[in-house]
Structures are given as structure tokens and as C-alpha cells.
CSV table of C-alpha atoms in Angstrom, one decimal:
chain,number,residue,atom,x,y,z
A,1,UNK,CA,-156.5,-54.1,-117.7
A,2,UNK,CA,-158.8,-56.7,-118.7
A,3,UNK,CA,-162.1,-55.0,-119.8
A,4,UNK,CA,-165.8,-56.6,-119.0
A,5,UNK,CA,-168.2,-56.0,-121.6
A,6,UNK,CA,-168.6,-53.2,-120.2
A,7,UNK,CA,-166.9,-51.4,-121.8
A,8,UNK,CA,-130.3,-60.0,-123.4
A,9,UNK,CA,-127.1,-59.8,-122.9
A,10,UNK,CA,-125.4,-59.6,-119.4
A,11,UNK,CA,-124.7,-56.2,-119.6
A,12,UNK,CA,-126.1,-52.2,-120.2
A,13,UNK,CA,-129.5,-51.9,-121.1
A,14,UNK,CA,-130.7,-55.7,-121.2
A,15,UNK,CA,-129.0,-56.6,-117.6
A,16,UNK,CA,-130.8,-53.6,-116.1
A,17,UNK,CA,-134.0,-54.1,-117.6
A,18,UNK,CA,-136.4,-50.7,-117.8
A,19,UNK,CA,-138.4,-49.6,-115.3
A,20,UNK,CA,-141.6,-48.1,-116.2
A,21,UNK,CA,-145.5,-48.5,-115.4
A,22,UNK,CA,-148.6,-50.0,-116.7
A,23,UNK,CA,-151.6,-52.3,-116.7
A,24,UNK,CA,-154.0,-55.5,-119.0
A,25,UNK,CA,-156.0,-57.4,-120.7
A,26,UNK,CA,-156.2,-61.6,-120.9
A,27,UNK,CA,-158.1,-64.9,-121.8
A,28,UNK,CA,-160.4,-66.0,-118.7
A,29,UNK,CA,-158.8,-69.4,-117.0
A,30,UNK,CA,-160.6,-69.5,-113.9
A,31,UNK,CA,-163.9,-70.8,-112.7
A,32,UNK,CA,-165.4,-69.0,-110.0
A,33,UNK,CA,-163.2,-69.8,-107.3
A,34,UNK,CA,-162.3,-68.4,-103.9
A,35,UNK,CA,-159.1,-69.0,-102.0
A,36,UNK,CA,-158.6,-68.0,-98.2
A,37,UNK,CA,-155.3,-66.5,-97.5
A,38,UNK,CA,-154.1,-67.3,-100.9
A,39,UNK,CA,-150.6,-67.7,-100.0
A,40,UNK,CA,-151.0,-65.7,-97.2
A,41,UNK,CA,-149.4,-66.3,-94.2
A,42,UNK,CA,-151.4,-68.7,-91.6
A,43,UNK,CA,-151.0,-66.2,-88.7
A,44,UNK,CA,-151.1,-62.8,-90.3
A,45,UNK,CA,-150.3,-59.6,-88.2
A,46,UNK,CA,-152.8,-58.4,-85.8
A,47,UNK,CA,-152.7,-55.0,-88.0
A,48,UNK,CA,-152.8,-56.9,-91.2
A,49,UNK,CA,-155.7,-55.0,-93.2
A,50,UNK,CA,-158.8,-57.9,-94.5
A,51,UNK,CA,-158.0,-57.4,-98.2
A,52,UNK,CA,-160.4,-59.4,-100.9
A,53,UNK,CA,-159.0,-59.2,-104.3
A,54,UNK,CA,-161.2,-60.1,-107.1
A,55,UNK,CA,-160.3,-61.7,-110.4
A,56,UNK,CA,-162.2,-61.5,-113.5
A,57,UNK,CA,-160.0,-64.6,-114.9
A,58,UNK,CA,-157.6,-67.4,-113.4
A,59,UNK,CA,-154.6,-66.6,-111.9
A,60,UNK,CA,-152.4,-68.0,-115.0
A,61,UNK,CA,-154.2,-65.3,-117.1
A,62,UNK,CA,-151.1,-62.4,-117.7
A,63,UNK,CA,-153.0,-59.9,-116.0
A,64,UNK,CA,-154.8,-61.4,-113.6
A,65,UNK,CA,-151.7,-63.3,-112.5
A,66,UNK,CA,-150.0,-59.9,-112.1
A,67,UNK,CA,-152.5,-58.9,-109.5
A,68,UNK,CA,-152.7,-62.9,-107.8
A,69,UNK,CA,-148.6,-62.6,-106.9
A,70,UNK,CA,-148.5,-58.8,-105.6
A,71,UNK,CA,-151.4,-59.4,-103.5
A,72,UNK,CA,-149.6,-62.7,-102.3
A,73,UNK,CA,-146.7,-61.0,-101.4
A,74,UNK,CA,-148.3,-58.5,-99.4
A,75,UNK,CA,-149.8,-61.8,-97.6
A,76,UNK,CA,-146.5,-63.2,-97.5
A,77,UNK,CA,-145.3,-59.9,-95.8
A,78,UNK,CA,-148.1,-60.1,-93.0
A,79,UNK,CA,-149.1,-56.4,-94.4
A,80,UNK,CA,-152.9,-58.2,-95.2
A,81,UNK,CA,-155.0,-60.9,-94.6
A,82,UNK,CA,-156.2,-61.9,-97.7
A,83,UNK,CA,-158.9,-63.7,-99.4
A,84,UNK,CA,-159.2,-63.9,-103.7
A,85,UNK,CA,-161.8,-64.7,-105.9
A,86,UNK,CA,-160.5,-65.9,-109.2
A,87,UNK,CA,-162.7,-65.9,-112.5
A,88,UNK,CA,-165.5,-64.1,-111.3
A,89,UNK,CA,-168.3,-62.8,-113.7
A,90,UNK,CA,-167.5,-60.3,-115.8
A,91,UNK,CA,-171.2,-58.9,-116.0
A,92,UNK,CA,-172.3,-56.0,-113.8
A,93,UNK,CA,-174.5,-57.8,-111.8
A,94,UNK,CA,-172.3,-60.6,-111.0
A,95,UNK,CA,-169.3,-59.1,-110.2
A,96,UNK,CA,-171.1,-56.7,-107.8
A,97,UNK,CA,-172.4,-59.9,-105.9
A,98,UNK,CA,-169.0,-60.5,-105.4
A,99,UNK,CA,-167.9,-57.3,-104.4
A,100,UNK,CA,-170.6,-57.0,-102.1
A,101,UNK,CA,-170.4,-60.6,-100.5
A,102,UNK,CA,-166.8,-59.5,-99.4
A,103,UNK,CA,-167.8,-55.9,-98.1
A,104,UNK,CA,-170.4,-58.0,-96.1
A,105,UNK,CA,-167.8,-60.0,-94.4
A,106,UNK,CA,-166.3,-56.9,-92.9
A,107,UNK,CA,-163.2,-56.8,-95.3
A,108,UNK,CA,-161.7,-53.7,-94.5
A,109,UNK,CA,-160.2,-53.2,-98.6
A,110,UNK,CA,-161.8,-54.7,-101.8
A,111,UNK,CA,-160.0,-54.5,-104.9
A,112,UNK,CA,-162.0,-55.4,-107.8
A,113,UNK,CA,-159.3,-55.7,-110.6
A,114,UNK,CA,-161.1,-55.0,-113.8
A,115,UNK,CA,-162.9,-51.7,-115.4
A,116,UNK,CA,-165.8,-52.6,-113.1
A,117,UNK,CA,-166.4,-49.1,-111.4
A,118,UNK,CA,-170.5,-49.7,-112.3
A,119,UNK,CA,-170.2,-53.0,-109.9
A,120,UNK,CA,-168.3,-51.2,-107.4
A,121,UNK,CA,-169.9,-47.9,-107.3
A,122,UNK,CA,-173.5,-48.9,-106.1
A,123,UNK,CA,-172.0,-51.2,-103.8
A,124,UNK,CA,-170.1,-48.6,-102.1
A,125,UNK,CA,-172.1,-46.3,-101.5
A,126,UNK,CA,-174.1,-49.2,-98.8
A,127,UNK,CA,-170.6,-49.8,-97.1
A,128,UNK,CA,-169.3,-46.1,-96.8
A,129,UNK,CA,-166.8,-47.5,-93.9
A,130,UNK,CA,-164.9,-49.7,-96.3
A,131,UNK,CA,-162.7,-49.2,-99.0
A,132,UNK,CA,-162.5,-49.9,-102.7
A,133,UNK,CA,-160.6,-49.8,-105.9
A,134,UNK,CA,-160.9,-50.5,-109.0
A,135,UNK,CA,-160.0,-48.7,-112.8
A,136,UNK,CA,-162.0,-46.2,-114.1
A,137,UNK,CA,-162.5,-43.0,-114.4
A,138,UNK,CA,-163.6,-40.8,-111.5
A,139,UNK,CA,-162.8,-41.9,-107.9
A,140,UNK,CA,-165.4,-41.4,-105.0
A,141,UNK,CA,-165.5,-40.7,-101.5
A,142,UNK,CA,-164.7,-45.0,-100.9
A,143,UNK,CA,-163.7,-45.7,-104.4
A,144,UNK,CA,-160.1,-45.4,-105.5
A,145,UNK,CA,-158.5,-45.8,-108.9
A,146,UNK,CA,-155.8,-47.2,-110.7
A,147,UNK,CA,-153.9,-45.4,-112.8
A,148,UNK,CA,-152.1,-47.5,-116.2
A,149,UNK,CA,-148.9,-45.3,-117.1
A,150,UNK,CA,-147.7,-48.4,-119.5
A,151,UNK,CA,-147.5,-46.6,-122.2
A,152,UNK,CA,-144.2,-45.1,-120.9
A,153,UNK,CA,-142.9,-48.8,-120.9
A,154,UNK,CA,-144.4,-49.1,-124.6
A,155,UNK,CA,-142.1,-46.0,-125.6
A,156,UNK,CA,-138.6,-47.4,-124.6
A,157,UNK,CA,-140.1,-51.0,-126.2
A,158,UNK,CA,-141.0,-48.7,-129.2
A,159,UNK,CA,-137.1,-47.4,-129.7
A,160,UNK,CA,-135.8,-50.8,-129.6
A,161,UNK,CA,-138.4,-51.3,-132.4
A,162,UNK,CA,-137.2,-48.5,-134.5
A,163,UNK,CA,-133.6,-49.8,-134.0
A,164,UNK,CA,-134.3,-53.8,-135.0
A,165,UNK,CA,-137.1,-53.5,-137.7
A,166,UNK,CA,-135.7,-54.2,-141.3
A,167,UNK,CA,-139.0,-53.6,-143.1
A,168,UNK,CA,-139.6,-50.0,-141.6
A,169,UNK,CA,-142.9,-51.4,-140.5
A,170,UNK,CA,-144.1,-52.5,-137.5
A,171,UNK,CA,-147.6,-52.7,-135.4
A,172,UNK,CA,-149.5,-53.3,-132.7
A,173,UNK,CA,-152.6,-55.5,-132.0
A,174,UNK,CA,-155.0,-54.6,-128.5
A,175,UNK,CA,-158.7,-56.1,-127.7
A,176,UNK,CA,-159.9,-53.3,-128.1
A,177,UNK,CA,-159.4,-49.3,-128.5
A,178,UNK,CA,-159.7,-48.1,-124.9
A,179,UNK,CA,-157.3,-45.5,-123.6
A,180,UNK,CA,-155.1,-47.9,-122.1
A,181,UNK,CA,-154.0,-49.5,-125.4
A,182,UNK,CA,-154.3,-46.6,-127.7
A,183,UNK,CA,-152.1,-44.6,-125.2
A,184,UNK,CA,-149.5,-47.8,-125.5
A,185,UNK,CA,-149.9,-48.2,-129.3
A,186,UNK,CA,-149.3,-44.2,-129.8
A,187,UNK,CA,-146.2,-44.1,-127.2
A,188,UNK,CA,-145.2,-47.5,-129.2
A,189,UNK,CA,-144.7,-45.7,-132.5
A,190,UNK,CA,-143.6,-42.4,-131.3
A,191,UNK,CA,-140.7,-44.0,-129.4
A,192,UNK,CA,-140.2,-46.1,-133.0
A,193,UNK,CA,-140.0,-42.8,-134.9
A,194,UNK,CA,-137.2,-41.7,-132.5
A,195,UNK,CA,-134.8,-44.2,-133.2
A,196,UNK,CA,-135.9,-44.6,-136.9
A,197,UNK,CA,-137.9,-41.9,-138.3
A,198,UNK,CA,-139.0,-44.3,-141.7
A,199,UNK,CA,-141.2,-46.4,-139.8
A,200,UNK,CA,-144.5,-46.5,-140.0
A,201,UNK,CA,-146.7,-48.5,-137.8
A,202,UNK,CA,-150.2,-50.5,-138.3
A,203,UNK,CA,-152.5,-50.8,-135.1
A,204,UNK,CA,-156.0,-53.6,-135.1
A,205,UNK,CA,-158.2,-53.2,-132.5
A,206,UNK,CA,-159.2,-56.9,-132.7
A,207,UNK,CA,-162.4,-55.9,-130.6
A,208,UNK,CA,-162.4,-59.2,-128.1
A,209,UNK,CA,-159.9,-59.5,-125.1
A,210,UNK,CA,-160.3,-63.5,-125.1
A,211,UNK,CA,-159.4,-64.6,-128.3
A,212,UNK,CA,-156.2,-65.7,-129.2
A,213,UNK,CA,-157.0,-67.3,-131.9
A,214,UNK,CA,-158.5,-64.2,-133.7
A,215,UNK,CA,-155.9,-61.6,-132.5
A,216,UNK,CA,-152.8,-64.0,-134.1
A,217,UNK,CA,-155.4,-64.1,-137.4
A,218,UNK,CA,-154.7,-60.0,-137.0
A,219,UNK,CA,-151.1,-60.1,-136.3
A,220,UNK,CA,-150.6,-62.4,-139.2
A,221,UNK,CA,-152.3,-59.8,-141.5
A,222,UNK,CA,-149.8,-57.5,-140.1
A,223,UNK,CA,-146.9,-59.9,-141.1
A,224,UNK,CA,-148.1,-60.0,-144.3
A,225,UNK,CA,-148.4,-56.4,-144.8
A,226,UNK,CA,-145.0,-56.0,-144.1
A,227,UNK,CA,-144.0,-55.4,-140.2
A,228,UNK,CA,-141.8,-57.2,-138.8
A,229,UNK,CA,-142.2,-55.9,-134.9
A,230,UNK,CA,-145.7,-56.3,-133.0
A,231,UNK,CA,-146.6,-54.7,-129.8
A,232,UNK,CA,-149.3,-56.6,-127.7
A,233,UNK,CA,-151.8,-55.1,-125.4
A,234,UNK,CA,-154.3,-57.6,-123.7
A,235,UNK,CA,-153.7,-61.3,-122.6
A,236,UNK,CA,-155.4,-62.8,-125.5
A,237,UNK,CA,-153.3,-60.5,-127.9
A,238,UNK,CA,-150.0,-61.7,-126.2
A,239,UNK,CA,-150.6,-65.0,-126.4
A,240,UNK,CA,-152.1,-64.7,-130.1
A,241,UNK,CA,-148.6,-62.4,-131.0
A,242,UNK,CA,-146.4,-65.3,-129.9
A,243,UNK,CA,-148.4,-67.9,-131.5
A,244,UNK,CA,-148.0,-65.7,-134.9
A,245,UNK,CA,-144.5,-64.7,-134.7
A,246,UNK,CA,-143.3,-68.3,-133.4
A,247,UNK,CA,-140.4,-69.5,-136.2
A,248,UNK,CA,-140.6,-66.6,-138.2
A,249,UNK,CA,-138.1,-63.4,-138.2
A,250,UNK,CA,-140.6,-61.0,-136.3
A,251,UNK,CA,-140.0,-59.7,-133.3
A,252,UNK,CA,-142.7,-59.2,-130.1
A,253,UNK,CA,-143.0,-57.4,-127.5
A,254,UNK,CA,-145.6,-58.8,-124.6
A,255,UNK,CA,-147.8,-57.4,-122.4
A,256,UNK,CA,-148.0,-57.8,-118.5
A,257,UNK,CA,-146.1,-60.4,-117.3
A,258,UNK,CA,-143.5,-62.0,-118.9
A,259,UNK,CA,-144.3,-64.9,-121.7
A,260,UNK,CA,-141.5,-64.5,-123.5
A,261,UNK,CA,-141.2,-68.4,-123.1
A,262,UNK,CA,-143.9,-69.0,-125.6
A,263,UNK,CA,-141.8,-67.7,-128.5
A,264,UNK,CA,-138.2,-67.2,-126.5
A,265,UNK,CA,-136.3,-66.3,-129.8
A,266,UNK,CA,-139.1,-63.4,-131.0
A,267,UNK,CA,-140.2,-61.7,-127.6
A,268,UNK,CA,-137.6,-59.1,-127.0
A,269,UNK,CA,-139.3,-58.4,-123.8
A,270,UNK,CA,-142.4,-57.6,-122.2
A,271,UNK,CA,-143.9,-54.2,-120.9
A,272,UNK,CA,-144.8,-55.2,-117.0
A,273,UNK,CA,-147.2,-53.7,-115.1
A,274,UNK,CA,-146.6,-54.6,-111.0
A,275,UNK,CA,-149.5,-53.6,-108.8
A,276,UNK,CA,-147.9,-54.6,-105.9
A,277,UNK,CA,-146.7,-50.7,-104.8
A,278,UNK,CA,-150.1,-50.2,-105.7
A,279,UNK,CA,-152.0,-52.7,-103.0
A,280,UNK,CA,-149.4,-51.7,-100.7
A,281,UNK,CA,-149.7,-48.0,-100.7
A,282,UNK,CA,-153.6,-48.6,-100.5
A,283,UNK,CA,-153.5,-51.2,-97.7
A,284,UNK,CA,-151.0,-48.8,-95.5
A,285,UNK,CA,-153.4,-45.8,-96.1
A,286,UNK,CA,-156.3,-47.8,-95.0
A,287,UNK,CA,-154.3,-49.1,-92.1
A,288,UNK,CA,-153.9,-45.0,-91.4
A,289,UNK,CA,-157.2,-44.0,-92.5
A,290,UNK,CA,-155.9,-42.1,-95.4
A,291,UNK,CA,-157.4,-43.7,-98.0
A,292,UNK,CA,-160.9,-42.1,-97.7
A,293,UNK,CA,-161.7,-39.7,-100.1
A,294,UNK,CA,-161.6,-42.1,-102.6
A,295,UNK,CA,-158.3,-41.2,-104.8
A,296,UNK,CA,-156.4,-41.9,-108.1
A,297,UNK,CA,-153.4,-44.1,-107.5
A,298,UNK,CA,-150.9,-43.7,-109.6
A,299,UNK,CA,-146.8,-45.6,-110.0
A,300,UNK,CA,-145.1,-44.5,-113.1
A,301,UNK,CA,-141.2,-45.6,-113.7
A,302,UNK,CA,-139.9,-43.7,-111.2
A,303,UNK,CA,-141.9,-45.7,-108.4
A,304,UNK,CA,-141.6,-49.5,-110.2
A,305,UNK,CA,-145.4,-50.2,-111.2
A,306,UNK,CA,-144.1,-51.0,-114.7
A,307,UNK,CA,-140.5,-52.3,-116.4
A,308,UNK,CA,-139.8,-53.0,-119.9
A,309,UNK,CA,-138.4,-56.6,-118.9
A,310,UNK,CA,-135.9,-57.7,-122.0
A,311,UNK,CA,-135.6,-61.3,-122.7
A,312,UNK,CA,-132.1,-63.1,-122.5
A,313,UNK,CA,-133.1,-65.4,-125.0
A,314,UNK,CA,-134.3,-63.1,-128.1
A,315,UNK,CA,-131.9,-63.6,-131.0
A,316,UNK,CA,-133.9,-63.1,-134.1
A,317,UNK,CA,-132.8,-59.3,-134.5
A,318,UNK,CA,-129.7,-57.4,-132.8
A,319,UNK,CA,-130.7,-54.6,-131.2
A,320,UNK,CA,-127.6,-51.7,-132.3
A,321,UNK,CA,-125.4,-50.8,-129.5
A,322,UNK,CA,-126.4,-47.2,-130.3
A,323,UNK,CA,-130.3,-47.8,-129.4
A,324,UNK,CA,-129.0,-49.3,-126.6
A,325,UNK,CA,-127.4,-46.2,-125.5
A,326,UNK,CA,-130.2,-44.0,-126.8
A,327,UNK,CA,-132.8,-45.8,-124.7
A,328,UNK,CA,-130.6,-46.5,-121.1
A,329,UNK,CA,-130.7,-42.1,-121.5
A,330,UNK,CA,-134.6,-41.5,-122.2
A,331,UNK,CA,-134.9,-44.3,-119.4
A,332,UNK,CA,-132.8,-42.1,-116.7
A,333,UNK,CA,-134.4,-38.8,-118.1
A,334,UNK,CA,-138.3,-40.6,-117.5
A,335,UNK,CA,-136.7,-41.4,-114.1
A,336,UNK,CA,-135.9,-37.9,-113.1
A,337,UNK,CA,-138.6,-36.3,-114.7
A,338,UNK,CA,-137.0,-34.1,-117.2
A,339,UNK,CA,-139.0,-35.9,-120.1
A,340,UNK,CA,-142.9,-36.9,-120.2
A,341,UNK,CA,-143.3,-39.7,-122.8
A,342,UNK,CA,-146.6,-38.3,-124.5
A,343,UNK,CA,-149.9,-39.4,-123.5
A,344,UNK,CA,-152.1,-40.1,-126.4
A,345,UNK,CA,-155.3,-42.1,-124.7
A,346,UNK,CA,-158.0,-41.4,-127.6
A,347,UNK,CA,-157.9,-40.9,-131.4
A,348,UNK,CA,-158.5,-42.9,-134.2
A,349,UNK,CA,-159.5,-45.9,-134.2
A,350,UNK,CA,-156.8,-47.6,-135.9
A,351,UNK,CA,-156.7,-50.3,-139.0
């Protein structure tokens, strides 16, 4: 997810895709604009929930694009009467002001689509009849939280990485060492070791969510150290990765929304986070009076909150058939609950 300064082939695995849950970071393309309706039907249902979505970046950013499209879909279905702010201020005071303005206008559900608990909670205490949602650690009476099990998809991506690496060195680049990205990197490595015990992983936390050039340089450094498969955690990191590996014999896995067009031969797939089931359930709970007290909303692979979407144009390496079969088996085990991907949100900070 975005963090503020507060903190292939037509058959089998490639055709079906790999469903898993995830969340996200990205560069800011927004200008603080507000859209009334944002693609909603012009005559929303009388039962439509008044919803506001506050995004820290522009709607073309990988992270914000997912939230924007999910909310638009709900609006087009008549589930919500939607207003969206893109490119919101990312500092606590600025974000809090936007969130407060929507609460003051009577919106029933205000979604602060970033790690904005510090900005949201004080507003929520002033508007106890309004439902709020954001990313954070602990829900409060009328502030719900999103879960981010993107690590489930990263495990499957890692299994593929272990199968396609020639150097037995893979790597990951993330904006910061936060639980979301740490768990993603750990799962990627564990998945790779499952299909290739010889694998070693280089992990870099670049310290910046928005600087694609900095991420590009970090990933080039990993490639120079022998990595031939790279996973990104962050919108700028995904963009930097594509720029770093394009025209090289290096495989990449993208983040949150499909950006494989930036390096179509190199990007094997993307771990996609889909907030649509989150938004839908929050709207339904708001309508039915079941939102409060605030709760943690979690939609993993079985609920369609995340998927590993593979790129049919990927061609710098070939995924072995044995690895495809193993990934499909593990995917099914995750779906039926017989296998749980290890969740490791903290640890030593990378290289």
C-alpha cells in the first residue's frame, strides 16, 4: 500500500491465474482533485451508501488505480453514491482535513486509502455515526481496517522464481521495511526455496515510496550482484523494476495492478490486490448497520482479494512444467485451507 510519511500460455496455470490477496504503495500522480460520482451511475439506488474515497495519489498510480476502479465498479452497480479525492495531502493534518470534510457533508462511509489511522481516528471520534476505514494496526469503534495478505500471492510468485532462475539468486525491492512488504519478501523467498533449495535472496528497502529512479538503481545493483528474478513492493518500485530489467535476461514480478506493458517480455506476472470485495462488504455492513464496532476486513485468496496474474507475453525464461503443476497444487491447498503461507511481518531489515 502507499505509506505516508507517518510511517502466458493458454492452458493450465497461466490461463487460470493464481488467486491471492494483496495491498500497495505508489508514486503520486494526483493533484488533489475531487470527482463527484467518479464513474457512478447518474441515478444511484435509493439504498446506495454515500461513500467517499480519499486517495493519496492519482488514479493512474498502480496502488490508487486499484482503489479507484474498485469504487467505480461499486458505483456503477448502484451500491454506493461515490465521491473521490485523488492526490490528497499525505501528511496527517492535510489528510485529516479531507477526511473531515467528507464526514461533515454526511457521507456514511469514508475510506482513507492509505496508512492514515493517525489522520482518521481523531475525526472518527467527532463523527460517531459515520463509518471510516483505513490501513493500520488496531480498529476502533467506527474505524475499520483493511488486511493485506499479499504475501500469499508472493509465495506462489516465489515458487515460479525458483523454477526460472539460472543464477540461483533472486531479489526483492520495497519502499520501506513495513509489515506488508516484509511479509511479501519473506514469502517470496520461502516459495522460491520450495521449488529450488539452492536459491538465495537479496532484499533492499530503498527508503522512498515515490522515487522510481532510486528503485531502478537499487534493482540494477541487485542484478549486478547476480539476481535474475526480481519482486517489487511499491508502485515506484514496480516502475523502477520494469525500467531496470527491460531488455535484460531478468524476470520481474509486479505489484498491485498490472504494469507488464512496461516490460512485456520480462515481467512474468503481478501480485494483484483487489479492494473491491473490501469496499462492497463495508458498504453492505454500513447499509445493514453491521459496520460498528469497527473490524478488520480480510479477503485472502479464497475470497478473491488477491491474485497472481501471469503475463502471456513473458518470454525471457520458461516456467518448467513441474513448477507449474506444483504451483497449481499449492494454490488449491491455499484455497481449501490445507496450506497456510507463512506470515512474517517483521525481522532484520534487508541489504
